[in-house]
Amino acid sequence: MSDLWYSGAATLEEKKSKSIIHPFTVKSYNGLAINPYQGCGHRCAYCYATYEWSPEFYDKIYAKSNASEVLDRQLAEWKSDTIEPVMVASATDAYQPAELRYGLTRRCVKVLQKYNVPYIVFTKSVIIERDLELHRQYRDNCFIIWSITTCNEKIRRVVEPGTPPASKMFQVMKKFTDAGVCCGVYVDPIIPLVTDSDEDLEAVVRSCKEAGLRYVFGALMRLRTDIWERMKLVLRLLEIPDGIEKYKQIYNFEEPLDANYVAANRRYAEKIIGSLEDRIKSYGMECGFPDYMGPRRIDRSHLGQTTLHSYLV
Ligand code: SF4
């Protein structure tokens, strides 16, 4: 079908950015995020960052080539002495394949560390293994979260064809937890009729335990007009019986879906999230974030040293 969101290979292009660190709000949470790339080669059908049906999001990846320099300048000029944890990244995967070519995320992480900025990496990648030592040396001030949807390879290839298999991600996680880096898994999104079975959830949670994780949490997929168009194709490709009709019941809508975000009905949501949380607890892990990720004082002491140094040379 021509409307497959994962047909063809992504092209890469460089662009300059004026600003790299941005505030964002999700429900009542106010945070900061950096996105060294625009677009994402992981090609997840459920991606919320596409904003609208936009094939270019998956097919054209922009590398913000001056990201680390702009970030450095913004932190040097930061108006407060403290800063909240920074999300790396919120609208792309900072460790998507383009990172192997450009290394922008690595450079930005070094800048965050230079200013003592706490950060939370969200990724579905194994490329982050390249930066294990970088994160390890900053392990009291960072949290790495892998977003995992399924351990079922047949489903993953359809739903998020640009990501590595979950088994590979769990291998990398184990190296991080062995190195003392605080890691978590966000089972996100849990996709009704696709990844919500007892077997699916059990496989993911058990793998988290085996990888040495302490923090696991999850969320159900929300539907939006463009996501629904892609999900209909997923349901057809996976041959889910009566999938479309069952989705209308779970999300309580009629075609055409013309909505910003629609949540699954409460009964279904409580059942699935309750099942996930029971499993997490039964393995002795915690549902949620670690407590220590709060604001930190920005370290700008090196700025004075740089100025002094520039006078001496
Ligand atoms: S990895 Fe994240 S940003 Fe990239 S396509 Fe998947 S959901 Fe979207």
Coordinates of N, CA, C and O in Angstrom, one line a residue, residues 119-184:
Y119 N 19.3 15.2 33.6 CA 18.6 14.9 32.4 C 18.0 13.5 32.5 O 18.5 12.6 33.2
I120 N 17.0 13.3 31.6 CA 16.3 12.0 31.5 C 16.3 11.7 30.0 O 15.7 12.5 29.2
V121 N 16.9 10.6 29.7 CA 16.9 10.2 28.3 C 15.7 9.2 28.0 O 15.6 8.3 28.8
F122 N 14.9 9.5 27.0 CA 13.9 8.6 26.6 C 14.3 8.0 25.3 O 14.6 8.7 24.3
T123 N 14.4 6.7 25.1 CA 14.9 6.1 23.9 C 14.3 4.7 23.6 O 13.8 4.1 24.5
K124 N 14.3 4.3 22.3 CA 13.9 3.0 21.9 C 15.1 2.4 21.2 O 14.9 1.6 20.3
S125 N 16.3 2.8 21.6 CA 17.5 2.5 20.8 C 18.5 1.7 21.5 O 18.6 1.7 22.8
V126 N 19.4 1.0 20.8 CA 20.6 0.4 21.4 C 21.8 1.3 21.1 O 22.9 1.0 21.7
I127 N 21.7 2.3 20.3 CA 22.8 3.1 19.9 C 23.4 3.8 21.2 O 24.5 4.2 21.3
I128 N 22.5 4.0 22.2 CA 22.9 4.6 23.4 C 24.1 3.9 24.1 O 24.8 4.4 24.9
E129 N 24.3 2.6 23.8 CA 25.4 1.8 24.4 C 26.7 2.5 24.1 O 27.6 2.5 24.9
R130 N 26.8 3.2 23.0 CA 28.1 3.9 22.6 C 28.4 4.9 23.7 O 29.6 5.2 24.0
D131 N 27.4 5.5 24.4 CA 27.6 6.5 25.4 C 27.5 6.0 26.9 O 27.3 6.8 27.8
L132 N 27.6 4.7 27.0 CA 27.5 4.1 28.4 C 28.4 4.8 29.4 O 28.0 5.2 30.5
E133 N 29.7 4.9 29.0 CA 30.7 5.5 29.9 C 30.3 7.0 30.2 O 30.5 7.4 31.4
L134 N 29.8 7.7 29.2 CA 29.5 9.1 29.4 C 28.3 9.2 30.5 O 28.4 10.0 31.4
H135 N 27.3 8.4 30.3 CA 26.2 8.4 31.3 C 26.6 7.8 32.6 O 26.2 8.3 33.7
R136 N 27.5 6.8 32.6 CA 27.9 6.2 33.9 C 28.6 7.2 34.8 O 28.4 7.3 36.0
Q137 N 29.5 8.0 34.2 CA 30.2 9.0 35.0 C 29.3 10.1 35.6 O 29.7 10.9 36.4
Y138 N 28.1 10.1 35.1 CA 27.1 11.2 35.6 C 25.9 10.5 36.2 O 24.8 11.0 36.2
R139 N 26.1 9.3 36.7 CA 24.9 8.5 37.1 C 24.1 9.0 38.2 O 23.0 8.6 38.4
D140 N 24.7 9.9 39.0 CA 23.9 10.5 40.1 C 22.9 11.6 39.6 O 22.1 12.1 40.4
N141 N 23.0 11.9 38.4 CA 22.3 13.1 37.9 C 21.5 12.8 36.6 O 21.1 13.7 35.9
C142 N 21.4 11.5 36.2 CA 20.7 11.2 35.0 C 19.8 9.9 35.2 O 20.1 9.1 36.2
F143 N 18.9 9.8 34.4 CA 18.0 8.6 34.4 C 17.7 8.2 33.0 O 17.4 9.1 32.1
I144 N 17.9 6.9 32.6 CA 17.7 6.5 31.3 C 16.5 5.6 31.2 O 16.3 4.7 31.9
I145 N 15.5 6.0 30.3 CA 14.3 5.3 30.2 C 14.2 4.7 28.8 O 14.3 5.5 27.8
W146 N 14.0 3.4 28.7 CA 13.7 2.8 27.4 C 12.2 2.7 27.3 O 11.5 2.2 28.2
S147 N 11.7 3.0 26.2 CA 10.3 2.9 25.9 C 10.1 1.6 25.1 O 10.6 1.4 24.0
I148 N 9.5 0.6 25.7 CA 9.3 -0.7 25.1 C 7.8 -1.0 25.0 O 7.0 -0.8 25.9
T149 N 7.5 -1.5 23.8 CA 6.0 -1.8 23.6 C 5.8 -3.3 23.6 O 4.7 -3.8 24.1
T150 N 6.7 -4.1 23.1 CA 6.5 -5.6 23.0 C 7.8 -6.4 22.9 O 8.8 -5.8 22.4
C151 N 7.7 -7.6 23.4 CA 8.8 -8.5 23.1 C 8.5 -9.4 21.9 O 9.3 -10.3 21.6
N152 N 7.4 -9.2 21.3 CA 6.9 -10.1 20.2 C 7.5 -9.4 18.9 O 7.1 -8.4 18.5
E153 N 8.4 -10.1 18.3 CA 9.1 -9.6 17.1 C 8.1 -9.4 15.9 O 8.3 -8.5 15.1
K154 N 7.2 -10.3 15.7 CA 6.3 -10.2 14.6 C 5.5 -8.9 14.8 O 5.3 -8.1 13.8
I155 N 5.1 -8.6 16.0 CA 4.3 -7.3 16.2 C 5.2 -6.1 16.1 O 4.9 -5.1 15.4
R156 N 6.4 -6.2 16.6 CA 7.3 -5.0 16.6 C 7.6 -4.6 15.1 O 7.6 -3.4 14.8
R157 N 7.8 -5.6 14.3 CA 8.2 -5.3 12.9 C 7.1 -4.5 12.2 O 7.4 -3.8 11.3
V158 N 5.9 -4.8 12.6 CA 4.7 -4.0 12.0 C 4.5 -2.7 12.6 O 4.4 -1.6 12.0
V159 N 4.6 -2.7 14.0 CA 4.2 -1.5 14.7 C 5.3 -0.4 14.8 O 5.0 0.8 14.8
E160 N 6.6 -0.8 14.9 CA 7.7 0.1 15.0 C 8.9 -0.4 14.2 O 9.9 -0.8 14.9
P161 N 8.8 -0.5 12.9 CA 9.8 -1.2 12.1 C 11.2 -0.6 12.1 O 12.1 -1.4 11.8
G162 N 11.4 0.6 12.6 CA 12.7 1.1 12.7 C 13.4 0.9 14.0 O 14.6 1.4 14.1
T163 N 12.8 0.3 14.9 CA 13.4 0.1 16.2 C 14.1 -1.3 16.3 O 13.8 -2.2 15.5
P164 N 15.1 -1.4 17.2 CA 15.7 -2.7 17.4 C 14.8 -3.7 18.1 O 13.9 -3.2 18.8
P165 N 15.0 -5.0 18.1 CA 14.2 -5.9 18.9 C 14.4 -5.6 20.3 O 15.4 -5.2 20.8
A166 N 13.3 -5.9 21.1 CA 13.3 -5.6 22.6 C 14.5 -6.4 23.2 O 15.1 -5.9 24.1
S167 N 14.7 -7.6 22.7 CA 15.8 -8.4 23.3 C 17.1 -7.7 23.3 O 17.9 -7.8 24.2
K168 N 17.4 -7.0 22.2 CA 18.7 -6.3 22.1 C 18.7 -5.1 23.1 O 19.7 -4.7 23.7
M169 N 17.5 -4.4 23.2 CA 17.4 -3.3 24.1 C 17.6 -3.8 25.6 O 18.3 -3.1 26.4
F170 N 17.1 -4.9 25.9 CA 17.2 -5.4 27.3 C 18.7 -5.8 27.5 O 19.2 -5.6 28.7
Q171 N 19.4 -6.3 26.5 CA 20.8 -6.6 26.7 C 21.6 -5.3 27.0 O 22.5 -5.3 27.9
V172 N 21.3 -4.2 26.3 CA 22.0 -2.9 26.6 C 21.6 -2.4 28.0 O 22.4 -1.9 28.7
M173 N 20.3 -2.5 28.3 CA 19.9 -2.1 29.7 C 20.7 -2.8 30.8 O 21.1 -2.2 31.7
K174 N 20.9 -4.1 30.6 CA 21.6 -4.8 31.6 C 23.0 -4.2 31.8 O 23.5 -4.1 32.9
K175 N 23.7 -3.8 30.7 CA 25.0 -3.2 30.8 C 24.9 -1.9 31.6 O 25.8 -1.6 32.4
F176 N 23.9 -1.2 31.3 CA 23.7 0.1 32.1 C 23.4 -0.1 33.6 O 24.0 0.5 34.4
T177 N 22.5 -1.1 33.9 CA 22.2 -1.3 35.3 C 23.5 -1.9 36.0 O 23.8 -1.6 37.1
D178 N 24.2 -2.8 35.3 CA 25.4 -3.3 35.9 C 26.4 -2.2 36.2 O 27.3 -2.3 37.1
A179 N 26.4 -1.2 35.3 CA 27.3 -0.1 35.5 C 26.8 0.9 36.6 O 27.5 2.0 36.8
G180 N 25.7 0.7 37.2 CA 25.2 1.5 38.2 C 24.4 2.7 37.7 O 24.1 3.6 38.5
V181 N 24.0 2.7 36.4 CA 23.2 3.8 35.9 C 21.7 3.5 36.2 O 21.3 2.4 36.0
C182 N 21.0 4.5 36.7 CA 19.6 4.4 37.1 C 18.8 4.3 35.8 O 18.8 5.2 35.0
C183 N 18.1 3.2 35.6 CA 17.3 3.0 34.4 C 15.9 2.5 34.6 O 15.6 2.0 35.7
G184 N 15.0 2.8 33.7 CA 13.6 2.4 33.8 C 13.1 2.0 32.4 O 13.7 2.2 31.4

